Structures are given as C-alpha cells and as structure tokens.
Short mmCIF file of C-alpha atoms in Angstrom, two decimals:
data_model
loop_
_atom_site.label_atom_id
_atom_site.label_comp_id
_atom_site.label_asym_id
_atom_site.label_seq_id
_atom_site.Cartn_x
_atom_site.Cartn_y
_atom_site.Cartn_z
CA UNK A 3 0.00 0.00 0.00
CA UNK A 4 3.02 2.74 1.44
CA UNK A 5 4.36 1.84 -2.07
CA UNK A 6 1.73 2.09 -4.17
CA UNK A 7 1.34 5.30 -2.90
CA UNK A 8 4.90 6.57 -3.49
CA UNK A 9 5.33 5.49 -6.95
CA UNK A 10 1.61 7.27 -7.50
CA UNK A 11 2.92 10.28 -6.03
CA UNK A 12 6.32 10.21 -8.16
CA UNK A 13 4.57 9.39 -11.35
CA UNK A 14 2.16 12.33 -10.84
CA UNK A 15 5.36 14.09 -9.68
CA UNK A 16 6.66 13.23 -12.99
CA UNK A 17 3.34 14.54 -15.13
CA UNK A 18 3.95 17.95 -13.46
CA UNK A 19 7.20 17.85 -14.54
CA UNK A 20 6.32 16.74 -18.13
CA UNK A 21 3.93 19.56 -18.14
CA UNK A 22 5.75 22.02 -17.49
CA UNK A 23 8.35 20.95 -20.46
CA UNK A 24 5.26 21.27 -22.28
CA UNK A 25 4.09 24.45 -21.52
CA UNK A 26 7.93 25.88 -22.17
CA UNK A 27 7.62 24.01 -25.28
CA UNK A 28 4.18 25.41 -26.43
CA UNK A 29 5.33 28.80 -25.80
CA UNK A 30 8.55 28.37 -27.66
CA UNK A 31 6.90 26.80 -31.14
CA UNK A 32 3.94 29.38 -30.72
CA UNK A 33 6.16 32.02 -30.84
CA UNK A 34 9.22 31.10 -33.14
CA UNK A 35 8.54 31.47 -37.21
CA UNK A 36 7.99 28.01 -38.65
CA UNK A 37 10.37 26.54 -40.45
CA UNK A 38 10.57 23.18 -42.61
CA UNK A 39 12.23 21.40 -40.40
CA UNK A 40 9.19 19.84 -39.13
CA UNK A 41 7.64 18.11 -42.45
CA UNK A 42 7.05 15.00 -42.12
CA UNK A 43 4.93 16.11 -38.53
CA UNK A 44 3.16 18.29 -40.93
CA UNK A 45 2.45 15.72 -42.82
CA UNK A 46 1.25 13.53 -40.24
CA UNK A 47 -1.23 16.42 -38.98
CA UNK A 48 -2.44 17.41 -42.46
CA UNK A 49 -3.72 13.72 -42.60
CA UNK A 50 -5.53 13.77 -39.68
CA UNK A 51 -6.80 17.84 -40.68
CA UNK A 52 -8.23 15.98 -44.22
CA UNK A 53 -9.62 12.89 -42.14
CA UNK A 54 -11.18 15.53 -39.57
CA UNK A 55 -12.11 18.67 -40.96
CA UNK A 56 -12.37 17.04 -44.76
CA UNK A 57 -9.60 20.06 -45.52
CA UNK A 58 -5.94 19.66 -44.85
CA UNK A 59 -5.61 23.14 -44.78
CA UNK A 60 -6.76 23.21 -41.09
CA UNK A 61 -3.55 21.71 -39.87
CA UNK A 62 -2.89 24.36 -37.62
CA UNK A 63 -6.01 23.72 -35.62
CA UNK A 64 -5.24 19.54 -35.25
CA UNK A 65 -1.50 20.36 -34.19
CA UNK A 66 -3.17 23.37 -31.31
CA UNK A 67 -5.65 20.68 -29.97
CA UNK A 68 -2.63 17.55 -29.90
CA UNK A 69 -0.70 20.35 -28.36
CA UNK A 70 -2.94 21.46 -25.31
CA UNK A 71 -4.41 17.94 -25.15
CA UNK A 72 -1.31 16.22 -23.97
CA UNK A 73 -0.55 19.76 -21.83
CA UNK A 74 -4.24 19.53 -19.98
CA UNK A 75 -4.08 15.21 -19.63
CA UNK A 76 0.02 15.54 -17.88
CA UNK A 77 -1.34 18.69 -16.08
CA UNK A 78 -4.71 17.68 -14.25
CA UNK A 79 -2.89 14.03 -14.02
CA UNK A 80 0.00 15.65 -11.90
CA UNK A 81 -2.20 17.60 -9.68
CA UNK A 82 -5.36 15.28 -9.38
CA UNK A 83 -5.28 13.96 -6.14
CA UNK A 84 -8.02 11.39 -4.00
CA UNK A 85 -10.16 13.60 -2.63
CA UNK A 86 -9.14 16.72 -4.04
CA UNK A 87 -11.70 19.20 -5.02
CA UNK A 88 -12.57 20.03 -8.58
CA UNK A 89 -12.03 23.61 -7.82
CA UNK A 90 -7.81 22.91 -8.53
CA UNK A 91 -8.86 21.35 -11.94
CA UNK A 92 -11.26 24.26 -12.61
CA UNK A 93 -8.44 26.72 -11.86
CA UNK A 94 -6.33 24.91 -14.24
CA UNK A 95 -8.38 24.96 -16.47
CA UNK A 96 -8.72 28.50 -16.58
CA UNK A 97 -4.93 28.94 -16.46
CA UNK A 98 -4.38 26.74 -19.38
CA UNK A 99 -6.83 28.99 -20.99
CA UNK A 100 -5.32 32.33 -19.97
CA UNK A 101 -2.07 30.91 -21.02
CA UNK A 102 -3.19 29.71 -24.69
CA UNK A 103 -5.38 33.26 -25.00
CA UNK A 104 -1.95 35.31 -23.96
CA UNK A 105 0.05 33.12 -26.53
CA UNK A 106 -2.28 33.53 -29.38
CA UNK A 107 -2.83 37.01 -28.58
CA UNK A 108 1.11 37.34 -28.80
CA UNK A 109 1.74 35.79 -32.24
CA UNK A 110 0.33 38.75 -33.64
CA UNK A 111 3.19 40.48 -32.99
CA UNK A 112 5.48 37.82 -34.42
CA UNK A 113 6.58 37.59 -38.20
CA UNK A 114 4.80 34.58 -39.84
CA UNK A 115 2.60 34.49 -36.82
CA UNK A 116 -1.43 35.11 -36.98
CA UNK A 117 -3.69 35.55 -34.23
CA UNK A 118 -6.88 33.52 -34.50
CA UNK A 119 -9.70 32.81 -31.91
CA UNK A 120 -10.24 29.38 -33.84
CA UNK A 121 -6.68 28.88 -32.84
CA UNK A 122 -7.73 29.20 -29.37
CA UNK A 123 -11.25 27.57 -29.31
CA UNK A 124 -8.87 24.57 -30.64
CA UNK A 125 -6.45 25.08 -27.48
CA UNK A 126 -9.36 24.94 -24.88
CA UNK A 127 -11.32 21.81 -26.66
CA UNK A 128 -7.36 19.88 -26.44
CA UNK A 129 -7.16 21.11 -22.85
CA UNK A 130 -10.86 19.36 -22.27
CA UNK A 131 -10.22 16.36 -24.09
CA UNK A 132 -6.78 16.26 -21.98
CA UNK A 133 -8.46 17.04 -18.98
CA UNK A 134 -11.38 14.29 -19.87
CA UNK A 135 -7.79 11.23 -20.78
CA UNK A 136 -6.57 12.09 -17.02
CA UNK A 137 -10.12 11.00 -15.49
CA UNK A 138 -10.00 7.68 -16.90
CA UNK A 139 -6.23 6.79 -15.97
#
C-alpha cells in the first residue's frame, strides 16, 4: 500500500514535470517562425486535418488541440489527487486557458505568426479532451 502510494505520487510528480516541459515548449513553437524542419509532422497532422475537418488546410487547428491535449491530460494528471476538489482542476483549467489566449494574442506580434480565436477555441477543446484522458487513468 506505502508503495503504491509513493510510486503514485512520483509518477504524478513526474506529469507535473512533463507539463511544465510542455508548456515551455508550447510557448517556444507558438512564438518562433515556422520553419521546414518539421515536415514530415506536418504531414502527419495534415492527414488527420483531411480525415477531420475534410480540408488539410486546417492543420494548424489539429497540431493546437494535440498540443494542449497532452498539456491539460500531464497537467490535471499531476495535480489530481483522491479527494481533491474540482475547484484545482477548474483553476487549471482556466490557467491553461489564460495561457493559450496570452500566446495567441502574442503571435500577432510575431513575423509569420497570426492571431486567430479558432486557434484558441482549438487550445481549450485539447485542454478538455486532456483534462477528460486524465479522469480515466
């Protein structure tokens, strides 16, 4: 049981951790012109954009959800606790939120970076579906 609970509290430990990786991460490709070094990801997300949206050209909006999916599932896993109250998940929630909103309202002043409330909407429906992967694990 003691050790159950350890290696529960290190892997959740570990999520936070991961998260916050993420985050830096998100903030880093958000902000930074694209390049081509990342093609054959493209690729990969176009499919899933024609599969999705029936137009590959929404790539951008498969890659933000991915993105703030895996961000929302490693942050509500690391701070989901027995017994804690869904307040700290709606708080993170809204934090995730803030931070995607501050982001997209940033690339605006970027070269090669657009601004887009779709870009967003896609953000908060990853964080959700995220939020909705830690539940079940």
């Amino acid at each position: 049981m003691i050790w159950t609970t350890v290696k529960s509290l290190d892997l959740r430990l570990f999520a936070r951790i991961l998260a916050a990786f993420s985050a830096v991460g998100i903030g880093y490709l958000s902000l930074v012109p694209s390049g081509d070094s990342a093609a054959a990801y493209l690729l990969f997300l176009e499919s899933i954009a024609q599969i999705v949206f029936g137009d590959a050209s929404q790539v951008d909006k498969v890659g933000h959800f991915l993105a703030y999916a895996v961000l929302g599932g490693l942050s509500a896993f690391g701070v989901r606790m027995v017994g804690e109250p869904a307040m700290v998940l709606a708080i993170l929630a809204l934090a995730l939120g803030v931070y995607g909103g501050v982001l997209e309202m940033l690339q605006g002043f970027f070269p090669e970076r657009v601004s887009s409330l779709a870009d967003w909407f896609a953000n908060m429906l990853g964080v959700a579906a995220g939020f909705a992967f830690a539940e079940t694990i």
